Amino acid sequence: MADKPFLPEQIADHNALHLAALTDEYESLGRALGRRGIDIDGVKAKVSGFSLALPTWATGRGGTRFAKFPIPGEPTNIHEKLADCAVVQQLSRAAPRVSLHFPWDGASDYAALREEAEAYGLGFDAVNSNTFQDQPGAEHSYRSGSLGAADAAVRAQAIRHNIDCIEIGKTLGSKALTVWIGDGSNFPGQQDFTRALDRYIAAASEIYANLPDDWQLLLEHKMFEPAFYSTIISDWGSSLMAAQELGPKAKCLVDLGHHAPNVNIEQIVARLHRVGRLGGFHFNDSKYGDDDLDSGSINPHQLFLVFNELAEAEARVPGPTPAYMIDQSHNVTDPIESLLSSTESIVSAFAKAALIDRDALHDAQDRDDPMMAFQALRRAYRVDVSAIVAMARMEAGGAIDVLEFYRDSGWRARKAQERKPVGLGAGIV
């Protein structure tokens, strides 16, 4: 059985150094919020109930388009990835689930892997299939597509892989399969748009038929890349169309980086929730395209606006919480540090959305008063909620200052001595 990365006494000793300052900041913020009729302990309780999933692939350094620059101590297998995810969860107390990607995260005994994760205090989120890369020993290539490929044998291979992922997920205790395909075209006329979509939906229907009753099929869209002229599931409309044809267990997954620049993602969130098809999120940030930058590092206001729409939707029509997951690539940072920072950014955006005076917002909207409606949001966004987030984290057993604790712990230096080095990579091109 695996041990958790750190002893509770280590975290308690760290917290003792920061508790007085945190208590002072929390009480001061509580008085300020109280003057606005907001109970800080109630907000903290909401924050304590929030959680998200970590992707195993984000525990290692990603590649730029030209090269991969690995970091010493980077994980080389699923067991080392779980250990790094356990670091993030033990310190942040907001990331108790892990999302696996196959065949990247293959193991010889998935029941044992589940026990290993549970010993770390981790469970498993959605499993992810990979039909956008060719794998050693595969009979057919995905260079011309997978679920939407013109070749029936290629489609059959992709379908089998997805069904295999479901079977693995059942052993792990997962409840969802995420499907993203890179299928599309690079030249006008290369592909018949309608027939390509028909092939995708027919193939996805076979996968859907193999879902357990309590599972979801999360369809992920992406505007471009690796196909640059057209992509079969290119936007939320295509994703919604496919989900509606497949059945009620099919939902749409929104990756914040998979849209055209400046697209109003929060409006997409509201639309998908309205029709009951909002399945989940992949959180990251972007400047130019699908950059997979750290969540909240470029546009934290957008993250806040997304959570505002989620809070609005939940207040209007309570329902199942969407699946929340980080999906980002760390090219120049320690991946654990980026995951800790992003987790805090996401939880903070959630906390800020919980501060919105919805009565004031609705009143301004009904009076067609754009400035006061905007100010209702802005008043919540301006609040520094770090004391709420840190207090909730500490009370759950996490570290008050996650990055300070992590750096002081020497985790990465120890792993650099214990783990095999990751080889240099050629990057994307």
CSV table of C-alpha atoms in Angstrom, one decimal:
chain,number,residue,atom,x,y,z
A,1,MET,CA,0.0,0.0,0.0
A,2,ALA,CA,1.2,3.5,-0.8
A,3,ASP,CA,1.7,6.1,1.9
A,4,LYS,CA,0.5,9.6,1.5
A,5,PRO,CA,3.4,11.9,0.4
A,6,PHE,CA,3.6,13.9,3.7
A,7,LEU,CA,3.0,13.3,7.4
A,8,PRO,CA,0.1,15.3,8.8
A,9,GLU,CA,2.6,16.6,11.4
A,10,GLN,CA,4.6,18.2,8.7
A,11,ILE,CA,1.6,20.1,7.4
A,12,ALA,CA,0.5,21.0,10.9
A,13,ASP,CA,4.0,22.4,11.7
A,14,HIS,CA,3.8,24.5,8.5
A,15,ASN,CA,0.3,25.8,9.3
A,16,ALA,CA,1.3,26.8,12.8
A,17,LEU,CA,3.7,29.4,11.3
A,18,HIS,CA,0.9,30.9,9.3
A,19,LEU,CA,-2.2,30.5,11.4
A,20,ALA,CA,-2.2,33.7,13.3
A,21,ALA,CA,-1.9,35.8,10.1
A,22,LEU,CA,-4.6,33.7,8.3
A,23,THR,CA,-7.0,34.0,11.2
A,24,ASP,CA,-6.5,37.8,11.3
A,25,GLU,CA,-7.1,38.0,7.5
A,26,TYR,CA,-10.1,35.7,7.6
A,27,GLU,CA,-11.8,37.6,10.5
A,28,SER,CA,-11.1,41.0,8.8
A,29,LEU,CA,-12.7,39.7,5.6
A,30,GLY,CA,-15.6,38.2,7.5
A,31,ARG,CA,-16.4,41.7,9.0
A,32,ALA,CA,-16.2,43.3,5.6
A,33,LEU,CA,-18.5,40.7,4.0
A,34,GLY,CA,-20.8,40.8,7.0
A,35,ARG,CA,-21.5,44.5,6.3
A,36,ARG,CA,-22.7,43.3,2.9
A,37,GLY,CA,-24.9,40.7,4.4
A,38,ILE,CA,-22.6,37.8,3.5
A,39,ASP,CA,-21.8,35.0,6.0
A,40,ILE,CA,-18.1,34.2,5.4
A,41,ASP,CA,-18.5,30.8,7.1
A,42,GLY,CA,-21.3,29.9,4.7
A,43,VAL,CA,-19.1,30.8,1.7
A,44,LYS,CA,-16.2,28.7,3.3
A,45,ALA,CA,-18.6,25.8,3.6
A,46,LYS,CA,-19.4,26.0,-0.2
A,47,VAL,CA,-15.7,26.2,-0.9
A,48,SER,CA,-15.1,23.1,1.2
A,49,GLY,CA,-17.5,21.2,-0.9
A,50,PHE,CA,-15.9,22.0,-4.2
A,51,SER,CA,-13.5,19.5,-5.9
A,52,LEU,CA,-12.0,18.8,-9.2
A,53,ALA,CA,-9.9,16.1,-11.0
A,54,LEU,CA,-6.3,16.1,-12.0
A,55,PRO,CA,-5.1,14.7,-15.4
A,56,THR,CA,-2.2,12.3,-15.1
A,57,TRP,CA,-0.6,13.8,-18.3
A,58,ALA,CA,-0.2,17.2,-16.5
A,59,THR,CA,2.1,15.7,-13.9
A,60,GLY,CA,4.9,15.8,-16.5
A,61,ARG,CA,6.3,18.6,-18.6
A,62,GLY,CA,4.6,19.0,-22.0
A,63,GLY,CA,6.4,19.8,-25.2
A,64,THR,CA,6.6,23.1,-27.1
A,65,ARG,CA,6.2,22.8,-30.8
A,66,PHE,CA,10.0,22.4,-31.2
A,67,ALA,CA,11.2,20.5,-28.1
A,68,LYS,CA,10.4,19.0,-24.8
A,69,PHE,CA,12.6,20.0,-21.8
A,70,PRO,CA,12.0,17.5,-19.1
A,71,ILE,CA,12.4,18.3,-15.4
A,72,PRO,CA,14.4,16.1,-13.1
A,73,GLY,CA,12.1,13.8,-11.1
A,74,GLU,CA,9.3,13.8,-13.7
A,75,PRO,CA,7.1,10.8,-13.4
A,76,THR,CA,7.7,8.0,-15.9
A,77,ASN,CA,4.7,5.7,-15.2
A,78,ILE,CA,1.2,5.7,-13.8
A,79,HIS,CA,2.4,4.8,-10.3
A,80,GLU,CA,4.7,7.9,-10.1
A,81,LYS,CA,2.0,10.0,-11.6
A,82,LEU,CA,-0.4,9.0,-8.9
A,83,ALA,CA,2.2,9.9,-6.3
A,84,ASP,CA,2.5,13.4,-7.7
A,85,CYS,CA,-1.3,13.8,-7.9
A,86,ALA,CA,-1.4,12.8,-4.2
A,87,VAL,CA,0.9,15.7,-3.5
A,88,VAL,CA,-1.5,18.1,-5.1
A,89,GLN,CA,-4.5,16.6,-3.3
A,90,GLN,CA,-2.9,16.4,0.2
A,91,LEU,CA,-1.8,20.0,0.1
A,92,SER,CA,-4.8,21.6,-1.7
A,93,ARG,CA,-7.6,19.3,-0.4
A,94,ALA,CA,-9.5,20.2,-3.6
A,95,ALA,CA,-8.3,17.6,-6.1
A,96,PRO,CA,-9.3,14.1,-4.9
A,97,ARG,CA,-9.8,12.5,-8.3
A,98,VAL,CA,-7.5,11.5,-11.1
A,99,SER,CA,-8.3,11.2,-14.8
A,100,LEU,CA,-6.4,8.5,-16.7
A,101,HIS,CA,-5.6,8.4,-20.4
A,102,PHE,CA,-5.2,5.2,-22.3
A,103,PRO,CA,-3.0,3.7,-23.5
A,104,TRP,CA,-0.7,6.2,-21.8
A,105,ASP,CA,-1.7,5.1,-18.4
A,106,GLY,CA,-1.8,1.4,-19.0
A,107,ALA,CA,-1.3,-1.0,-16.0
A,108,SER,CA,-1.1,-4.8,-15.6
A,109,ASP,CA,-3.6,-4.9,-12.7
A,110,TYR,CA,-6.3,-2.2,-12.6
A,111,ALA,CA,-7.9,-3.5,-9.4
A,112,ALA,CA,-4.5,-3.1,-7.7
A,113,LEU,CA,-4.1,0.3,-9.2
A,114,ARG,CA,-7.5,1.3,-7.7
A,115,GLU,CA,-6.3,0.1,-4.3
A,116,GLU,CA,-3.0,2.1,-4.7
A,117,ALA,CA,-4.9,5.3,-5.5
A,118,GLU,CA,-7.3,4.8,-2.5
A,119,ALA,CA,-4.3,4.4,-0.2
A,120,TYR,CA,-3.2,7.9,-1.4
A,121,GLY,CA,-6.7,9.2,-0.8
A,122,LEU,CA,-7.5,9.4,-4.5
A,123,GLY,CA,-10.4,8.2,-6.6
A,124,PHE,CA,-10.8,8.1,-10.4
A,125,ASP,CA,-12.6,10.5,-12.6
A,126,ALA,CA,-13.5,10.1,-16.3
A,127,VAL,CA,-11.3,7.8,-18.4
A,128,ASN,CA,-10.0,9.2,-21.7
A,129,SER,CA,-9.5,7.3,-24.9
A,130,ASN,CA,-6.7,8.1,-27.4
A,131,THR,CA,-7.5,7.6,-31.1
A,132,PHE,CA,-5.5,10.7,-32.2
A,133,GLN,CA,-2.1,8.9,-32.1
A,134,ASP,CA,-0.9,5.6,-33.6
A,135,GLN,CA,0.1,3.0,-31.0
A,136,PRO,CA,2.8,0.3,-31.3
A,137,GLY,CA,1.4,-2.9,-32.7
A,138,ALA,CA,-1.9,-1.3,-33.9
A,139,GLU,CA,-3.2,-2.9,-37.1
A,140,HIS,CA,-4.5,0.4,-38.5
A,141,SER,CA,-3.3,4.0,-38.6
A,142,TYR,CA,-5.3,7.0,-37.4
A,143,ARG,CA,-3.6,9.4,-39.8
A,144,SER,CA,-6.8,9.9,-41.8
A,145,GLY,CA,-9.2,9.8,-38.8
A,146,SER,CA,-10.6,7.5,-36.3
A,147,LEU,CA,-14.3,7.4,-35.3
A,148,GLY,CA,-15.0,9.5,-38.5
A,149,ALA,CA,-12.5,7.8,-40.8
A,150,ALA,CA,-13.7,6.7,-44.2
A,151,ASP,CA,-12.1,3.3,-43.7
A,152,ALA,CA,-14.5,1.0,-41.8
A,153,ALA,CA,-11.7,-1.1,-40.3
A,154,VAL,CA,-10.1,2.0,-38.8
A,155,ARG,CA,-13.5,3.0,-37.2
A,156,ALA,CA,-13.9,-0.5,-35.8
A,157,GLN,CA,-10.4,-0.3,-34.2
A,158,ALA,CA,-11.3,3.0,-32.6
A,159,ILE,CA,-14.6,1.7,-31.3
A,160,ARG,CA,-12.9,-1.3,-29.8
A,161,HIS,CA,-10.4,0.9,-28.0
A,162,ASN,CA,-13.1,3.1,-26.5
A,163,ILE,CA,-15.0,0.0,-25.3
A,164,ASP,CA,-11.8,-1.3,-23.7
A,165,CYS,CA,-11.5,2.1,-21.9
A,166,ILE,CA,-15.0,1.6,-20.5
A,167,GLU,CA,-14.1,-1.8,-19.2
A,168,ILE,CA,-10.9,-0.5,-17.5
A,169,GLY,CA,-13.0,2.4,-16.1
A,170,LYS,CA,-15.5,0.0,-14.6
A,171,THR,CA,-12.7,-1.7,-12.6
A,172,LEU,CA,-11.3,1.7,-11.5
A,173,GLY,CA,-14.6,3.0,-10.3
A,174,SER,CA,-14.9,5.7,-13.0
A,175,LYS,CA,-18.3,6.9,-14.2
A,176,ALA,CA,-17.6,8.6,-17.5
A,177,LEU,CA,-15.7,8.2,-20.8
A,178,THR,CA,-14.3,11.4,-22.4
A,179,VAL,CA,-13.9,11.2,-26.2
A,180,TRP,CA,-11.9,13.7,-28.1
A,181,ILE,CA,-10.9,13.0,-31.7
A,182,GLY,CA,-8.6,14.9,-34.0
A,183,ASP,CA,-10.6,13.9,-37.1
A,184,GLY,CA,-11.0,16.5,-39.8
A,185,SER,CA,-9.5,17.7,-43.0
A,186,ASN,CA,-6.7,20.0,-44.2
A,187,PHE,CA,-7.9,20.7,-47.7
A,188,PRO,CA,-11.2,21.9,-49.2
A,189,GLY,CA,-12.9,18.9,-50.7
A,190,GLN,CA,-10.8,16.4,-48.8
A,191,GLN,CA,-13.8,15.3,-46.8
A,192,ASP,CA,-17.6,15.4,-47.2
A,193,PHE,CA,-18.7,17.3,-44.1
A,194,THR,CA,-22.1,15.5,-43.7
A,195,ARG,CA,-20.9,12.0,-44.3
A,196,ALA,CA,-17.9,12.5,-41.9
A,197,LEU,CA,-20.3,13.5,-39.1
A,198,ASP,CA,-22.6,10.6,-39.9
A,199,ARG,CA,-19.7,8.2,-39.6
A,200,TYR,CA,-18.7,9.7,-36.3
A,201,ILE,CA,-22.2,9.5,-34.8
A,202,ALA,CA,-22.7,5.9,-36.0
A,203,ALA,CA,-19.3,4.9,-34.4
A,204,ALA,CA,-20.1,6.9,-31.2
A,205,SER,CA,-23.5,5.1,-31.0
A,206,GLU,CA,-21.7,1.8,-30.7
A,207,ILE,CA,-19.6,3.1,-27.9
A,208,TYR,CA,-22.7,4.6,-26.2
A,209,ALA,CA,-24.4,1.2,-26.4
A,210,ASN,CA,-21.6,-0.2,-24.2
A,211,LEU,CA,-21.9,2.4,-21.4
A,212,PRO,CA,-23.1,1.2,-18.0
A,213,ASP,CA,-26.5,2.7,-16.9
A,214,ASP,CA,-24.8,5.1,-14.5
A,215,TRP,CA,-22.1,6.4,-16.8
A,216,GLN,CA,-21.8,9.4,-19.0
A,217,LEU,CA,-20.2,9.9,-22.4
A,218,LEU,CA,-18.5,13.3,-22.5
A,219,LEU,CA,-18.0,14.6,-26.0
A,220,GLU,CA,-15.2,17.1,-26.3
A,221,HIS,CA,-15.1,19.6,-29.2
A,222,LYS,CA,-12.2,21.5,-30.6
A,223,MET,CA,-12.1,24.2,-33.3
A,224,PHE,CA,-8.9,23.1,-35.0
A,225,GLU,CA,-5.7,21.1,-34.7
A,226,PRO,CA,-4.4,18.7,-35.8
A,227,ALA,CA,-6.8,19.3,-38.7
A,228,PHE,CA,-6.7,22.9,-39.8
A,229,TYR,CA,-9.4,23.2,-42.5
A,230,SER,CA,-12.2,21.4,-40.7
A,231,THR,CA,-12.8,19.4,-37.6
A,232,ILE,CA,-15.7,17.0,-37.2
A,233,ILE,CA,-16.7,18.0,-33.7
A,234,SER,CA,-15.5,21.6,-34.0
A,235,ASP,CA,-17.7,23.5,-31.7
A,236,TRP,CA,-20.4,23.3,-29.0
A,237,GLY,CA,-23.2,23.1,-31.6
A,238,SER,CA,-21.7,20.1,-33.3
A,239,SER,CA,-21.1,18.5,-29.9
A,240,LEU,CA,-24.7,19.2,-28.8
A,241,MET,CA,-26.1,17.8,-32.0
A,242,ALA,CA,-24.1,14.6,-31.6
A,243,ALA,CA,-25.1,14.3,-27.9
A,244,GLN,CA,-28.8,14.8,-28.6
A,245,GLU,CA,-28.6,12.1,-31.3
A,246,LEU,CA,-26.8,9.6,-29.1
A,247,GLY,CA,-29.0,9.8,-26.0
A,248,PRO,CA,-29.4,11.2,-22.5
A,249,LYS,CA,-26.1,9.8,-21.2
A,250,ALA,CA,-24.2,11.8,-23.8
A,251,LYS,CA,-23.1,15.3,-22.6
A,252,CYS,CA,-20.9,18.1,-23.9
A,253,LEU,CA,-17.5,18.8,-22.4
A,254,VAL,CA,-16.1,22.4,-22.6
A,255,ASP,CA,-12.4,22.8,-22.8
A,256,LEU,CA,-11.7,26.5,-22.2
A,257,GLY,CA,-8.9,26.6,-24.9
A,258,HIS,CA,-10.9,24.8,-27.7
A,259,HIS,CA,-12.7,27.9,-29.0
A,260,ALA,CA,-12.0,30.6,-31.5
A,261,PRO,CA,-10.3,33.7,-29.8
A,262,ASN,CA,-12.7,35.9,-27.8
A,263,VAL,CA,-15.6,33.4,-28.0
A,264,ASN,CA,-18.1,34.0,-25.2
A,265,ILE,CA,-17.5,30.7,-23.3
A,266,GLU,CA,-19.7,31.7,-20.4
A,267,GLN,CA,-22.7,32.0,-22.7
A,268,ILE,CA,-22.0,28.6,-24.1
A,269,VAL,CA,-22.0,27.3,-20.5
A,270,ALA,CA,-25.5,28.8,-20.0
A,271,ARG,CA,-26.9,27.4,-23.2
A,272,LEU,CA,-25.6,23.8,-22.6
A,273,HIS,CA,-26.9,23.9,-19.0
A,274,ARG,CA,-30.3,25.1,-20.2
A,275,VAL,CA,-30.8,22.0,-22.3
A,276,GLY,CA,-29.3,19.6,-19.7
A,277,ARG,CA,-26.2,18.7,-21.7
A,278,LEU,CA,-23.4,20.4,-19.8
A,279,GLY,CA,-21.2,17.4,-18.9
A,280,GLY,CA,-18.1,19.0,-17.6
A,281,PHE,CA,-15.0,21.3,-18.0
A,282,HIS,CA,-11.4,21.1,-18.9
A,283,PHE,CA,-9.8,24.1,-17.2
A,284,ASN,CA,-6.8,25.9,-18.7
A,285,ASP,CA,-6.1,29.3,-20.1
A,286,SER,CA,-5.0,30.7,-23.5
A,287,LYS,CA,-3.6,33.7,-25.2
A,288,TYR,CA,-3.6,32.8,-28.8
A,289,GLY,CA,-5.3,29.4,-29.3
A,290,ASP,CA,-5.3,26.0,-27.5
A,291,ASP,CA,-2.3,27.1,-25.5
A,292,ASP,CA,-3.1,24.9,-22.4
A,293,LEU,CA,-1.7,27.5,-20.1
A,294,ASP,CA,-2.1,27.4,-16.3
A,295,SER,CA,-5.7,28.1,-15.3
A,296,GLY,CA,-6.4,31.7,-14.4
A,297,SER,CA,-2.9,32.8,-15.6
A,298,ILE,CA,-4.1,34.9,-18.5
A,299,ASN,CA,-7.8,35.6,-18.1
A,300,PRO,CA,-9.0,35.0,-14.5
A,301,HIS,CA,-12.0,37.2,-15.1
A,302,GLN,CA,-13.3,34.7,-17.7
A,303,LEU,CA,-12.9,31.9,-15.2
A,304,PHE,CA,-15.0,33.9,-12.7
A,305,LEU,CA,-17.7,34.6,-15.4
A,306,VAL,CA,-17.9,30.9,-16.1
A,307,PHE,CA,-18.5,30.1,-12.5
A,308,ASN,CA,-21.1,32.9,-12.3
A,309,GLU,CA,-23.1,31.2,-15.0
A,310,LEU,CA,-22.8,27.9,-13.2
A,311,ALA,CA,-23.9,29.4,-9.9
A,312,GLU,CA,-26.8,31.1,-11.8
A,313,ALA,CA,-27.8,27.9,-13.4
A,314,GLU,CA,-27.6,25.9,-10.1
A,315,ALA,CA,-29.8,28.5,-8.4
A,316,ARG,CA,-32.4,28.3,-11.1
A,317,VAL,CA,-32.4,24.5,-11.8
A,318,PRO,CA,-30.4,22.5,-9.3
A,319,GLY,CA,-28.9,19.4,-10.8
A,320,PRO,CA,-25.8,17.2,-11.0
A,321,THR,CA,-22.5,19.1,-10.7
A,322,PRO,CA,-20.5,19.1,-14.0
A,323,ALA,CA,-17.3,17.2,-14.0
A,324,TYR,CA,-14.4,19.6,-13.3
A,325,MET,CA,-10.9,18.8,-14.4
A,326,ILE,CA,-7.7,20.6,-15.0
A,327,ASP,CA,-6.2,20.1,-18.5
A,328,GLN,CA,-3.1,22.0,-19.1
A,329,SER,CA,0.5,21.6,-20.2
A,330,HIS,CA,3.5,22.9,-18.2
A,331,ASN,CA,6.5,23.6,-20.4
A,332,VAL,CA,8.6,25.8,-18.2
A,333,THR,CA,7.4,25.2,-14.6
A,334,ASP,CA,7.4,22.3,-12.1
A,335,PRO,CA,4.2,20.6,-13.1
A,336,ILE,CA,3.2,20.1,-9.4
A,337,GLU,CA,3.6,23.8,-8.8
A,338,SER,CA,1.4,24.6,-11.8
A,339,LEU,CA,-1.3,22.2,-10.7
A,340,LEU,CA,-1.2,23.7,-7.1
A,341,SER,CA,-1.5,27.2,-8.5
A,342,SER,CA,-4.2,26.3,-11.0
A,343,THR,CA,-6.2,24.5,-8.3
A,344,GLU,CA,-6.1,27.6,-6.2
A,345,SER,CA,-7.2,29.8,-9.1
A,346,ILE,CA,-10.1,27.6,-9.9
A,347,VAL,CA,-11.3,27.3,-6.3
A,348,SER,CA,-10.9,31.1,-5.9
A,349,ALA,CA,-13.1,31.8,-9.0
A,350,PHE,CA,-15.7,29.5,-7.5
A,351,ALA,CA,-15.5,31.3,-4.2
A,352,LYS,CA,-15.9,34.7,-5.9
A,353,ALA,CA,-19.0,33.6,-7.7
A,354,ALA,CA,-20.5,32.5,-4.4
A,355,LEU,CA,-20.2,36.2,-3.2
A,356,ILE,CA,-22.4,37.6,-6.0
A,357,ASP,CA,-25.5,39.4,-4.8
A,358,ARG,CA,-27.9,37.7,-7.1
A,359,ASP,CA,-30.9,39.7,-6.0
A,360,ALA,CA,-29.1,42.9,-6.9
A,361,LEU,CA,-27.9,41.4,-10.2
A,362,HIS,CA,-31.4,40.2,-11.2
A,363,ASP,CA,-32.9,43.5,-10.2
A,364,ALA,CA,-30.5,45.4,-12.4
A,365,GLN,CA,-31.0,43.0,-15.3
A,366,ASP,CA,-34.8,43.4,-15.0
A,367,ARG,CA,-34.5,47.2,-14.9
A,368,ASP,CA,-32.1,47.1,-17.9
A,369,ASP,CA,-29.4,48.8,-15.9
A,370,PRO,CA,-26.2,47.5,-17.5
A,371,MET,CA,-23.8,49.4,-15.2
A,372,MET,CA,-25.4,48.2,-12.0
A,373,ALA,CA,-25.6,44.6,-13.3
A,374,PHE,CA,-21.9,44.8,-14.1
A,375,GLN,CA,-21.1,46.3,-10.7
A,376,ALA,CA,-23.0,43.4,-9.0
A,377,LEU,CA,-20.4,41.1,-10.6
A,378,ARG,CA,-17.5,43.4,-10.2
A,379,ARG,CA,-18.1,43.8,-6.4
A,380,ALA,CA,-17.7,40.0,-6.0
A,381,TYR,CA,-14.7,39.8,-8.4
A,382,ARG,CA,-12.7,42.5,-6.5
A,383,VAL,CA,-12.8,40.5,-3.2
A,384,ASP,CA,-9.6,38.8,-2.3
A,385,VAL,CA,-10.9,35.4,-1.3
A,386,SER,CA,-7.5,33.8,-0.6
A,387,ALA,CA,-8.2,33.8,3.2
A,388,ILE,CA,-11.5,31.8,2.6
A,389,VAL,CA,-9.8,29.3,0.3
A,390,ALA,CA,-6.8,28.9,2.6
A,391,MET,CA,-8.9,28.5,5.7
A,392,ALA,CA,-11.1,25.8,4.1
A,393,ARG,CA,-8.0,24.1,2.9
A,394,MET,CA,-6.3,24.1,6.3
A,395,GLU,CA,-9.5,22.9,8.1
A,396,ALA,CA,-9.5,19.9,5.7
A,397,GLY,CA,-5.9,19.1,6.5
A,398,GLY,CA,-4.1,20.9,3.7
A,399,ALA,CA,-1.4,23.5,3.8
A,400,ILE,CA,-2.1,27.2,4.2
A,401,ASP,CA,0.7,28.2,1.7
A,402,VAL,CA,0.8,25.3,-0.7
A,403,LEU,CA,3.7,26.5,-2.8
A,404,GLU,CA,5.9,27.4,0.2
A,405,PHE,CA,5.3,24.0,1.8
A,406,TYR,CA,5.9,22.1,-1.5
A,407,ARG,CA,9.2,23.9,-2.1
A,408,ASP,CA,10.4,23.5,1.4
A,409,SER,CA,9.5,19.8,1.3
A,410,GLY,CA,12.2,19.0,-1.3
A,411,TRP,CA,9.8,16.5,-3.0
A,412,ARG,CA,11.1,17.2,-6.5
A,413,ALA,CA,14.7,16.9,-5.5
A,414,ARG,CA,14.0,13.5,-3.8
A,415,LYS,CA,12.2,12.2,-6.8
A,416,ALA,CA,15.0,13.3,-9.1
A,417,GLN,CA,17.2,10.9,-7.1
A,418,GLU,CA,14.7,8.1,-7.1
A,419,ARG,CA,13.2,8.2,-10.6
A,420,LYS,CA,14.6,7.4,-14.0
A,421,PRO,CA,15.2,10.5,-16.1
A,422,VAL,CA,12.8,11.3,-18.9
A,423,GLY,CA,14.5,11.5,-22.2
A,424,LEU,CA,14.6,14.5,-24.5
A,425,GLY,CA,11.7,14.9,-26.8
A,426,ALA,CA,11.4,16.3,-30.3
A,427,GLY,CA,8.3,18.4,-29.5
A,428,ILE,CA,5.3,18.6,-31.6
A,429,VAL,CA,7.0,19.3,-35.0
